Short mmCIF file of C-alpha atoms in Angstrom, two decimals:
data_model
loop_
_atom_site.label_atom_id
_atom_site.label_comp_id
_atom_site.label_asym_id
_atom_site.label_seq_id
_atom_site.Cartn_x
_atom_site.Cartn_y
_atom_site.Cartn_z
CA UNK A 1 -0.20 -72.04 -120.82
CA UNK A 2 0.02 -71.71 -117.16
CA UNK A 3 0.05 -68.27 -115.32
CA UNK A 4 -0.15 -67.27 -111.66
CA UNK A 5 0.95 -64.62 -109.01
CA UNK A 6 3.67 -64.93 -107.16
CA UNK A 7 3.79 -61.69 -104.97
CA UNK A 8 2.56 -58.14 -105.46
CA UNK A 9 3.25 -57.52 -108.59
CA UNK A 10 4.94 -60.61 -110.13
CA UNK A 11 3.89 -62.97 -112.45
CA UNK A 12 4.66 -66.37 -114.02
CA UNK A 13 4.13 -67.81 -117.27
CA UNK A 14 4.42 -71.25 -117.93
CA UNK A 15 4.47 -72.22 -121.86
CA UNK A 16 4.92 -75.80 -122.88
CA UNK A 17 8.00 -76.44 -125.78
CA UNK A 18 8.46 -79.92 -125.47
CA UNK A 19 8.92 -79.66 -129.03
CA UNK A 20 12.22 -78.44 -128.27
CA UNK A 21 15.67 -79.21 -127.00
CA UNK A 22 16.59 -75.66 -125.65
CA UNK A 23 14.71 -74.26 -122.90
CA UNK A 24 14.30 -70.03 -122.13
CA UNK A 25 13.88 -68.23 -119.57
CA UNK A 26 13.15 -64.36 -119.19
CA UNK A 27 12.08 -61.86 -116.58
CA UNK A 28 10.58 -58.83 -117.87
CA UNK A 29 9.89 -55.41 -116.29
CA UNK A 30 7.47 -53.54 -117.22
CA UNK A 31 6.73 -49.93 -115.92
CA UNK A 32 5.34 -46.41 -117.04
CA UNK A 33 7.99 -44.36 -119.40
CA UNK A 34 9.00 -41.13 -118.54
CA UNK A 35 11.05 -38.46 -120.24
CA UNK A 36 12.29 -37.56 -117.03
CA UNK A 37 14.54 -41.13 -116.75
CA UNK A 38 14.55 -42.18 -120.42
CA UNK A 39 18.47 -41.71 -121.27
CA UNK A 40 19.22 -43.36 -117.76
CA UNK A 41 17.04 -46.46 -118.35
CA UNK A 42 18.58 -46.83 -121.93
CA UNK A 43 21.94 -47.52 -119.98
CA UNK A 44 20.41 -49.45 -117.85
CA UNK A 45 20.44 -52.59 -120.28
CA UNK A 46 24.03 -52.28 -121.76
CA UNK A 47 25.38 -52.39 -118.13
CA UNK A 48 23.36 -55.29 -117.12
CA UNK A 49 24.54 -57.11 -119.89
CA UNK A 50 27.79 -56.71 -119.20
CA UNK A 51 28.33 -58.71 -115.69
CA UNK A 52 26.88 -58.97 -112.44
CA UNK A 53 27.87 -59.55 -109.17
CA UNK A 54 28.16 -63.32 -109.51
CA UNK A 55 30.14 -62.82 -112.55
CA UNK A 56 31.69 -59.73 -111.81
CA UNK A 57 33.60 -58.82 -114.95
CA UNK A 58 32.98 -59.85 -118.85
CA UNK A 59 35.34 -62.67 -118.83
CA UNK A 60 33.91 -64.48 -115.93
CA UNK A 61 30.76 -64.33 -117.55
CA UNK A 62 31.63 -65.40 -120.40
CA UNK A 63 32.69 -68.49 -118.91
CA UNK A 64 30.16 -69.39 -116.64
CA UNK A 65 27.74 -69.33 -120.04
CA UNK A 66 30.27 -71.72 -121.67
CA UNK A 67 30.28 -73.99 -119.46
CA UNK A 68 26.61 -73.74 -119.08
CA UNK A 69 26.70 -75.43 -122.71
CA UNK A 70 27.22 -72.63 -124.72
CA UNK A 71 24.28 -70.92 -122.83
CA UNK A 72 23.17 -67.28 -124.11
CA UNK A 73 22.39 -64.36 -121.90
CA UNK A 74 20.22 -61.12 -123.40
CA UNK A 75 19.30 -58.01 -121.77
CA UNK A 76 17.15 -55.77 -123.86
CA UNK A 77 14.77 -52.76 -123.32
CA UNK A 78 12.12 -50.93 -125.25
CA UNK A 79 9.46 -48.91 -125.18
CA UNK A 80 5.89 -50.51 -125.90
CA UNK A 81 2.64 -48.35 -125.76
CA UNK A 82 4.00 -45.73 -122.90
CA UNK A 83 5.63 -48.56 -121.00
CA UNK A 84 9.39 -49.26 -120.87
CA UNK A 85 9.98 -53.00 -120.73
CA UNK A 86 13.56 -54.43 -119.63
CA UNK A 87 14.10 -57.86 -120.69
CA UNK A 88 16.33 -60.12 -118.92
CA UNK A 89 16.76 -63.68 -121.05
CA UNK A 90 18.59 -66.80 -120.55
CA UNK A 91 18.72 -69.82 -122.95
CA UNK A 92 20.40 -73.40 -123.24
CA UNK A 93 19.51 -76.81 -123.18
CA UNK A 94 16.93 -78.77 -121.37
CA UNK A 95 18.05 -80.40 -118.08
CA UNK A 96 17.55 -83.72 -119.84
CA UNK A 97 20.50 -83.03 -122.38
CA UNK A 98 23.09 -82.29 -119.84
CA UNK A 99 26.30 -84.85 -120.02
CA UNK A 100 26.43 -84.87 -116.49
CA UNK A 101 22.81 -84.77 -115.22
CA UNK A 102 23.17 -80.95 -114.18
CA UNK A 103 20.30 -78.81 -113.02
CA UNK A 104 20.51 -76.28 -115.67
CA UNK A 105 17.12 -75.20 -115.18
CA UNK A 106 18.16 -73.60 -111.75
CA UNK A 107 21.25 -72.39 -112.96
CA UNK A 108 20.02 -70.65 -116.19
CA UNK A 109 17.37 -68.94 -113.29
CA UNK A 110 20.56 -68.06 -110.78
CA UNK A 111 21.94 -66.29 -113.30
CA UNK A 112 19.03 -64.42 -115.17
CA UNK A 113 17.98 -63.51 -111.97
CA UNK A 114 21.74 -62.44 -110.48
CA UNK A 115 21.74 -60.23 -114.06
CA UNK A 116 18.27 -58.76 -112.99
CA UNK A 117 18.36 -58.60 -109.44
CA UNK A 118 22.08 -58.06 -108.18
CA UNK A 119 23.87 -56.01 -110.96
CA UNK A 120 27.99 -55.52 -109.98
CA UNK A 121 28.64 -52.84 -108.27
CA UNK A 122 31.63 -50.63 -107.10
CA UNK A 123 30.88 -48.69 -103.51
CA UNK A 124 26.99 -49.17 -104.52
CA UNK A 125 26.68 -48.09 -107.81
CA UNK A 126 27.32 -48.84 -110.79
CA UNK A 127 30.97 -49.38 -112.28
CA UNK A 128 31.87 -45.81 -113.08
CA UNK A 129 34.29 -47.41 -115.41
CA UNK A 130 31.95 -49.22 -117.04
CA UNK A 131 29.22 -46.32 -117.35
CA UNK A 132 31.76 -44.60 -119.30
CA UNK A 133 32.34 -46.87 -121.89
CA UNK A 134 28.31 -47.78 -122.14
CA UNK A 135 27.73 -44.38 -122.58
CA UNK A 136 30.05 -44.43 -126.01
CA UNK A 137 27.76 -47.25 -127.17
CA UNK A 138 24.51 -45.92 -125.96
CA UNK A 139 25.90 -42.65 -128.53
CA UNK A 140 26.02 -44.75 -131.44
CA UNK A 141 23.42 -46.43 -130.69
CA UNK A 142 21.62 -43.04 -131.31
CA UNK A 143 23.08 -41.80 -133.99
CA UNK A 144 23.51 -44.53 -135.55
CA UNK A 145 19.22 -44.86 -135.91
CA UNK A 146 19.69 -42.53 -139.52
CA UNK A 147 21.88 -45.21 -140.78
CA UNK A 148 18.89 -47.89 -141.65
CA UNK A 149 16.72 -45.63 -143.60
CA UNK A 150 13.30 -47.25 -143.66
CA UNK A 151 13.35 -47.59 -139.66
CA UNK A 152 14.53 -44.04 -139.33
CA UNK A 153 11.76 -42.88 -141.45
CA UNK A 154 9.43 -44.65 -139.57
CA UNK A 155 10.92 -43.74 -136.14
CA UNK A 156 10.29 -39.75 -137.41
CA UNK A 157 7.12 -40.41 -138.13
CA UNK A 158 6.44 -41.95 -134.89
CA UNK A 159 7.93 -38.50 -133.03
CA UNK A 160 5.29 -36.92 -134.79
CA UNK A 161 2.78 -38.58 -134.33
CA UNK A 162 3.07 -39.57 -130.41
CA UNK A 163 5.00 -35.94 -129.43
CA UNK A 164 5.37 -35.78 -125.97
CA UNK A 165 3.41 -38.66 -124.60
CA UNK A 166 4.58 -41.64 -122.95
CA UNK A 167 4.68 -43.78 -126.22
CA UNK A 168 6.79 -41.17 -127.56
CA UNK A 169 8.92 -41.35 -125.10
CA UNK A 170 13.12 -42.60 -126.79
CA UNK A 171 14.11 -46.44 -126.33
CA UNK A 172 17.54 -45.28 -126.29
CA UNK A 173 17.07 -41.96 -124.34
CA UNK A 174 18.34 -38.46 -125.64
CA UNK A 175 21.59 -37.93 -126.92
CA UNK A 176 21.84 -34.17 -125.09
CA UNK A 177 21.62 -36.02 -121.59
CA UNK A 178 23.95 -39.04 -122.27
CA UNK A 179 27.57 -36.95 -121.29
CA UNK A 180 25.61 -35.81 -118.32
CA UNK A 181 24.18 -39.74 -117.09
CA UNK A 182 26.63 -40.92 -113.95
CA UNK A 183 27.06 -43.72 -112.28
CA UNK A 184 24.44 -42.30 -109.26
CA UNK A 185 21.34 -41.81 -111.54
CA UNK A 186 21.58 -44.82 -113.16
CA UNK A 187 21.85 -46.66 -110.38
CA UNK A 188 18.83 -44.88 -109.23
CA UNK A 189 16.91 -45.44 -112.43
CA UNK A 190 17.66 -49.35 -111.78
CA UNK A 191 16.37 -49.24 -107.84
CA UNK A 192 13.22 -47.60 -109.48
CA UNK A 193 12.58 -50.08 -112.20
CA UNK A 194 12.74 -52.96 -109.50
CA UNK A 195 10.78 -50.91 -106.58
CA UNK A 196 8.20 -50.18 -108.95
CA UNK A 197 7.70 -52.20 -112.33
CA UNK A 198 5.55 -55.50 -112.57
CA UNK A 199 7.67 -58.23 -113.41
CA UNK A 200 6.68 -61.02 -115.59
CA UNK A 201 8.54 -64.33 -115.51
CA UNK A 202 8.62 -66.76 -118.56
CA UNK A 203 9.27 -70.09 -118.25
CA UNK A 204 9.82 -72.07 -121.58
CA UNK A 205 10.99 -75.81 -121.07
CA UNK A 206 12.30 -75.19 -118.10
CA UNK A 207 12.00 -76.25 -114.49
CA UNK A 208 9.01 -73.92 -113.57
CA UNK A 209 9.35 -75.06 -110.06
CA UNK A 210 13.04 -74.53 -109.84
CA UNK A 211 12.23 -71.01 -111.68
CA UNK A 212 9.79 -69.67 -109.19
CA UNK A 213 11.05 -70.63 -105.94
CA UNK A 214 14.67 -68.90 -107.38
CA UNK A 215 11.91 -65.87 -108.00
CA UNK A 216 10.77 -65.57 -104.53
CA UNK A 217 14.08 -65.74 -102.99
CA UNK A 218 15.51 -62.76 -105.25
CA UNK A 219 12.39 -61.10 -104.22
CA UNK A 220 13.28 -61.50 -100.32
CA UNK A 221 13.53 -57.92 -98.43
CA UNK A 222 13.07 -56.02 -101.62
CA UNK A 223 9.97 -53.14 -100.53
CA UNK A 224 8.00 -53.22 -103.79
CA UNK A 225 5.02 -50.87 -104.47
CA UNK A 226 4.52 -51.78 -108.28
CA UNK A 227 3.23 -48.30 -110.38
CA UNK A 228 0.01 -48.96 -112.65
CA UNK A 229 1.12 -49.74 -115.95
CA UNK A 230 -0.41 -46.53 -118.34
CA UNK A 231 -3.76 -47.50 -120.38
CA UNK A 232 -3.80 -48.29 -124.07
CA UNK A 233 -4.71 -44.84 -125.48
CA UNK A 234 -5.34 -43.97 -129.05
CA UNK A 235 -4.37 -40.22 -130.38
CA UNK A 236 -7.69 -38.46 -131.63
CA UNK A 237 -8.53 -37.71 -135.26
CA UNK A 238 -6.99 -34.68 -136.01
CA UNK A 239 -6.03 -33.13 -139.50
CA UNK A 240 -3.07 -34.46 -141.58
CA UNK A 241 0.42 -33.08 -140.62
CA UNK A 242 2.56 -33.58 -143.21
CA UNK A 243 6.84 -33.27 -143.08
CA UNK A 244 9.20 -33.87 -145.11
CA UNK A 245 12.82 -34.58 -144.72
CA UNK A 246 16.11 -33.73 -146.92
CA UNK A 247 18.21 -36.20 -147.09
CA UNK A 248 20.66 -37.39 -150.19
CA UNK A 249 19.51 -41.03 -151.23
CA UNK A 250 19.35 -43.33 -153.95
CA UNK A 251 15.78 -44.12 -152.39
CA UNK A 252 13.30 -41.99 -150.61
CA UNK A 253 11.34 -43.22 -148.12
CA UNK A 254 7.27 -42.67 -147.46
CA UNK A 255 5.33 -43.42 -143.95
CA UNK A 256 2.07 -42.73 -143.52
CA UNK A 257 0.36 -43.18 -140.12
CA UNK A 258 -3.40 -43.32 -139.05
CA UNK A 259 -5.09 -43.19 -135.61
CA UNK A 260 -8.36 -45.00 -135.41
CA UNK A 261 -9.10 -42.64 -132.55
CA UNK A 262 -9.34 -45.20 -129.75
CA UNK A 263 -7.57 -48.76 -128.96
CA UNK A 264 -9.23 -51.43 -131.13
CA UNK A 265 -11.43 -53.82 -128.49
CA UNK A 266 -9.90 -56.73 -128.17
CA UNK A 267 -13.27 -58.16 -130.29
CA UNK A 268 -12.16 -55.93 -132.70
CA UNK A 269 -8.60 -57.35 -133.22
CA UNK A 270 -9.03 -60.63 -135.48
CA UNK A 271 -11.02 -57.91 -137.78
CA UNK A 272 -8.03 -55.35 -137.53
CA UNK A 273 -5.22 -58.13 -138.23
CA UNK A 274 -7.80 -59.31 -142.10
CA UNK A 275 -8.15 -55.78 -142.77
CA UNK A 276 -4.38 -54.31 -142.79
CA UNK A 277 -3.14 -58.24 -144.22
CA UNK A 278 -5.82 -57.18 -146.75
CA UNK A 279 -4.32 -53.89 -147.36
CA UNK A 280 -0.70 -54.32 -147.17
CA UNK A 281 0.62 -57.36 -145.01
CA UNK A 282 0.88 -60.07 -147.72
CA UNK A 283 2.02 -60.52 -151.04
CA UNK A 284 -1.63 -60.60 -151.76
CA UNK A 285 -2.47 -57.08 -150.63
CA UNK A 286 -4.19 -54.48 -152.37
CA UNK A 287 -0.55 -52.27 -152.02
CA UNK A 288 1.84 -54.92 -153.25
CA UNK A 289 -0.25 -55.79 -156.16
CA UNK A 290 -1.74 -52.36 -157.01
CA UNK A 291 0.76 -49.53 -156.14
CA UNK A 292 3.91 -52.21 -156.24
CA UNK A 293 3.56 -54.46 -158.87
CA UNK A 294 0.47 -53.11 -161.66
CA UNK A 295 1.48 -49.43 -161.49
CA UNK A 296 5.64 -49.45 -160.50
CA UNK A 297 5.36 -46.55 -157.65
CA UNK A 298 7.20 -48.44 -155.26
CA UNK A 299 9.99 -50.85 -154.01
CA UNK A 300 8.14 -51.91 -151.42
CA UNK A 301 4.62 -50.70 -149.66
CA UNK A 302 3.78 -52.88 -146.52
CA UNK A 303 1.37 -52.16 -143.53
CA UNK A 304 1.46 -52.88 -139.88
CA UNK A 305 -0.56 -52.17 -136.72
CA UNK A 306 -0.41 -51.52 -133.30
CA UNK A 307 -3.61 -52.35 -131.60
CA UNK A 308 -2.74 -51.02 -128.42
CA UNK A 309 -2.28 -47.48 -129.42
CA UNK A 310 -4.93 -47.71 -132.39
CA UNK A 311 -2.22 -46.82 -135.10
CA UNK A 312 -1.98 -48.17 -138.62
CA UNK A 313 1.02 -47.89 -140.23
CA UNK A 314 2.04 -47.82 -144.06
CA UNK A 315 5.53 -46.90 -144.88
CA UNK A 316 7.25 -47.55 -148.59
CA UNK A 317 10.30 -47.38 -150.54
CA UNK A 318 10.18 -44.76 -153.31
CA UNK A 319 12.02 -43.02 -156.03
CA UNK A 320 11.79 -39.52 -155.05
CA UNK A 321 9.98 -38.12 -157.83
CA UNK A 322 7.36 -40.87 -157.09
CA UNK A 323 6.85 -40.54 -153.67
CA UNK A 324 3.65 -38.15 -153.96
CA UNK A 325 2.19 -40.28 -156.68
CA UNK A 326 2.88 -43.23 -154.61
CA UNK A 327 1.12 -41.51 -151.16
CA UNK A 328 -1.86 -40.76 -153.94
CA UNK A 329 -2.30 -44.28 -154.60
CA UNK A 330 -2.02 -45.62 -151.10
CA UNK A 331 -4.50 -43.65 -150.09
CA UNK A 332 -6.88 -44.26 -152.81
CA UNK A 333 -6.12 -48.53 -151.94
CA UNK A 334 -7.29 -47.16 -148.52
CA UNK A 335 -10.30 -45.97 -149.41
CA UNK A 336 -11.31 -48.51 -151.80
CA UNK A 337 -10.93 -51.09 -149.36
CA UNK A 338 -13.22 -49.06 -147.00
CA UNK A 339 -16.16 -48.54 -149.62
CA UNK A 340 -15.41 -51.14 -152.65
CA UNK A 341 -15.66 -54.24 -153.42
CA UNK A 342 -13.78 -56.93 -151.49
CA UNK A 343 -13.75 -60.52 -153.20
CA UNK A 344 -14.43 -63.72 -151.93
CA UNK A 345 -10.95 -64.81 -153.05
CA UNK A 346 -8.97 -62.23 -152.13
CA UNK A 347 -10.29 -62.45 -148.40
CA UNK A 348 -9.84 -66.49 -148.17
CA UNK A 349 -6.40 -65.78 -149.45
CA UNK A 350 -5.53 -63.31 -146.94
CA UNK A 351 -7.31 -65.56 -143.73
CA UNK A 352 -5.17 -68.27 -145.40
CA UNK A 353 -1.86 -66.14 -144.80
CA UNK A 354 -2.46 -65.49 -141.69
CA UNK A 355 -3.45 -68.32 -140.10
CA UNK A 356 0.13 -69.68 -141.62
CA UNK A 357 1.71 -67.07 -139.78
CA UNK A 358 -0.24 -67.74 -136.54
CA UNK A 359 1.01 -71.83 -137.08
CA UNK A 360 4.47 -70.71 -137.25
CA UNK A 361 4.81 -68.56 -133.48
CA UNK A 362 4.94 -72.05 -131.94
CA UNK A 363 8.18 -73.09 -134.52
CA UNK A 364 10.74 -71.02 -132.03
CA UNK A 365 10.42 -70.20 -128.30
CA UNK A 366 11.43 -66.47 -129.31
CA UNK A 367 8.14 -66.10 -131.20
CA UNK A 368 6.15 -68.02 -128.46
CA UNK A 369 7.41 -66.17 -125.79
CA UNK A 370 6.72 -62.73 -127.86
CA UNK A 371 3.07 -64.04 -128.76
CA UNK A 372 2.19 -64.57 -125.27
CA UNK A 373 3.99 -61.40 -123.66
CA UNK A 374 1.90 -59.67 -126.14
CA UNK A 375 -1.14 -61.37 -124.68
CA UNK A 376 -0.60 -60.75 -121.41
CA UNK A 377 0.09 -57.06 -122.02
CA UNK A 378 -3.52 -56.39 -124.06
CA UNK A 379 -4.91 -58.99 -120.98
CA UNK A 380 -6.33 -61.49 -123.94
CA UNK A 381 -4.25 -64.36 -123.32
CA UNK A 382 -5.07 -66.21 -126.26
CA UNK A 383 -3.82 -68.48 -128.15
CA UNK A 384 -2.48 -68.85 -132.00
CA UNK A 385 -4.88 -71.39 -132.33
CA UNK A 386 -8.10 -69.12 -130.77
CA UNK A 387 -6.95 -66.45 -132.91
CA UNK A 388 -6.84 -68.65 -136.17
CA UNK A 389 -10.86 -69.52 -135.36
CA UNK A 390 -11.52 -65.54 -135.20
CA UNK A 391 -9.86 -64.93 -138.24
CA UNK A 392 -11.95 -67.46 -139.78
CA UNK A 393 -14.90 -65.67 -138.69
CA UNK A 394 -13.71 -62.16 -139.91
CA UNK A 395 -16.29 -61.03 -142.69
CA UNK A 396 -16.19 -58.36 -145.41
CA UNK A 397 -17.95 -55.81 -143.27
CA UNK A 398 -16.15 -56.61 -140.03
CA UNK A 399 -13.14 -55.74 -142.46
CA UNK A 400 -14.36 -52.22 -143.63
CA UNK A 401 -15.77 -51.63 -140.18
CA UNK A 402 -12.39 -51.77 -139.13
CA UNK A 403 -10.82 -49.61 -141.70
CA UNK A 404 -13.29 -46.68 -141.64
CA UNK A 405 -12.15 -46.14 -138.46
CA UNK A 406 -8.80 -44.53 -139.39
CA UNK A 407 -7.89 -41.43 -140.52
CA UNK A 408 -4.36 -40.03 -141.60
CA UNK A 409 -2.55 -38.11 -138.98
CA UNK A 410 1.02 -37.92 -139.99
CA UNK A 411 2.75 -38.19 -143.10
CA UNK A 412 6.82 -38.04 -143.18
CA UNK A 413 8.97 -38.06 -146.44
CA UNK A 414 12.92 -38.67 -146.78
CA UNK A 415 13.12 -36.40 -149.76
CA UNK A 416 15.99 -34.80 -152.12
CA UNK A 417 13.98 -32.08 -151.97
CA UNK A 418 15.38 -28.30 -152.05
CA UNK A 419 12.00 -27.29 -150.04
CA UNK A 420 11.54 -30.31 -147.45
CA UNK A 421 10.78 -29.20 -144.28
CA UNK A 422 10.58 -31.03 -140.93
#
């Protein structure tokens, strides 16, 4: 991996994929998330998408990336740790695969950079036209979260847990403010997101040199002042809240998250990623063989972490009249992880798992490009093969260490329940 500055604020990443015959390139902006601008910025995306002023209409577009090979074109935003990141990605072949010997390296750049930089416009904004009918997708989009139960359920929990910080902050904005959003504050929002957000160029297979001189021209009389991008922050130990939900399913649905009180170290990550494999990330774990398979409590019982925001979560698929019975033994997993026995085998099995995992980001340039980004947002910058040594080196008590740091903080139930409460 190769990474340098550019200009204030910008920053390029250069991974090697020679292994492959497709080549990606993506510019990502990254800045602090607000309430204040979150439905605006969750428009922001679907319009980009759309056209821009090279390719001013859907059609056009659609053409240029056909006869670009059948290139694709992504724009995507989320919300990661109290930062809102908007994604700009473009994909094809390698330069050495075109018919014709074309430099498709600086044409996949002239156009991910004409999506991100130089949006079409009508009178200096934003198609009204086309704000209208984003608008009627950015609507479903929201209420169409309830619709896949497990990611609703953990989505509620989430609310909970984060309230009004920054991480709490909606990827698709509030539903309240969408009839209000015009064609002005969006185009506002966007002005913002390139004035202030640090920008972080990938370059996968592709003419880096091509990609970064195309960078500094779209970068040309723009007046940057890039914000600081918000801290990782853990929320404190506090006592459990628990909610529950009514809602009229053939399966309930169970999430349980814990706060370890403050972002894991980056020393302490290798240990974090054993401990919740150990728990509930393999088909291995203490909550797929216990509460899954021995005692029948669940569908499914898996765990997950985000480092940057010191939060473990466990969420499962129960029958409804199971689902305290299930919480019961998930927490009792929990805590004999933290004070029982942990077996030789059952830790070399787990290290085994995930070093698999770790050999398999470098099989796609998605998952390289998403390892990496992740890197450079926790400033580690490692790689899968780095990692795969730590893991190695992850004992039993680096494993409990980990674990007794978290304690529960939310729990949130999709219930048949007459009483459920939210």
């Amino acid at each position: 991996m190769e990474r340098k500055q550019i200009s204030d604020g910008v920053y390029l990443t250069v991974l090697p994929a020679e292994q492959f015959h497709r080549c990606r390139i993506s510019i990502n902006f990254i800045w602090p998330a607000t309430r204040e601008w979150a439905t605006a910025e969750a428009l922001m995306p679907l319009l980009m998408e759309r056209c821009c002023a090279d390719c001013p209409d859907m059609t056009l577009l659609s053409k240029k990336l056909a006869r670009l090979y059948g290139a694709s074109l992504s724009v995507d935003g989320v919300v990661n740790s109290g930062s809102r990141v908007l994604t700009v990605a473009v994909g094809g072949i390698k330069d050495e695969f075109a018919l014709n010997g074309e430099q498709l390296s600086s044409e996949y750049a002239t156009l991910a950079l004409a999506t991100a930089f130089r949006p079409y416009f009508v009178n200096g904004v934003f198609d009204p036209e086309a704000v209208e009918i984003e608008k009627e997708q950015l609507r479903e989009l929201i209420a169409g979260e309830v619709n896949e139960k497990r990611g609703y359920c953990i989505r509620q929990a989430r609310r909970k847990f984060f309230g009004d910080s920054a991480a709490g902050v909606e990827r698709y904005g509030y539903a309240q403010e969408v009839n209000g959003l015009s064609s002005e504050q969006v185009t506002k929002a966007f002005f913002r997101m390139l004035c202030t957000a640090r920008i972080e160029v990938m370059v996968l297979g592709a003419d880096a040199a091509a990609v970064e001189q195309s960078v500094k021209q779209a970068l040309v009389g723009l007046e940057r002042k890039p914000d600081a991008l918000p801290q990782a922050f853990a929320r404190p130990a506090q006592s459990e809240q628990s909610f529950e939900e009514p809602m009229d399913t053939a399966q309930g649905k169970l999430c349980l998250l814990f706060t370890s009180g403050q972002p894991q170290s980056p020393e302490q990550l290798s240990a974090a990623r054993v401990a919740v494999a150990l728990l509930g990330g393999t088909a291995t774990s203490r909550l797929f063989v216990n509460v899954r398979e021995k005692r029948s409590l669940c569908y499914y019982c898996a765990a997950s972490y985000a480092s940057m925001m010191g939060m473990l979560c466990i969420d499962s698929g129960v029958e409804h009249q199971n689902a305290s019975a299930a919480k019961k033994a998930i927490l009792e997993e929990l805590d004999a992880l933290k004070n029982g026995p942990i077996t030789e085998k059952e830790l070399n099995d787990t290290k085994r798992s995930l070093k698999n995992q770790l050999a398999a980001v470098t099989d796609t340039l998605q998952g390289m490009e998403n390892w990496y980004f992740g890197e450079i947002l926790r400033a580690s910058l490692l790689s899968p093969q780095q990692v795969m040594e730590q893991v190695d080196a992850v004992t039993k008590e680096d494993v409990q260490n980990v674990l007794r740091t978290f304690t529960l903080s939310v729990s949130y139930t999709l219930t048949k329940g007459e009483n459920a409460h939210v």
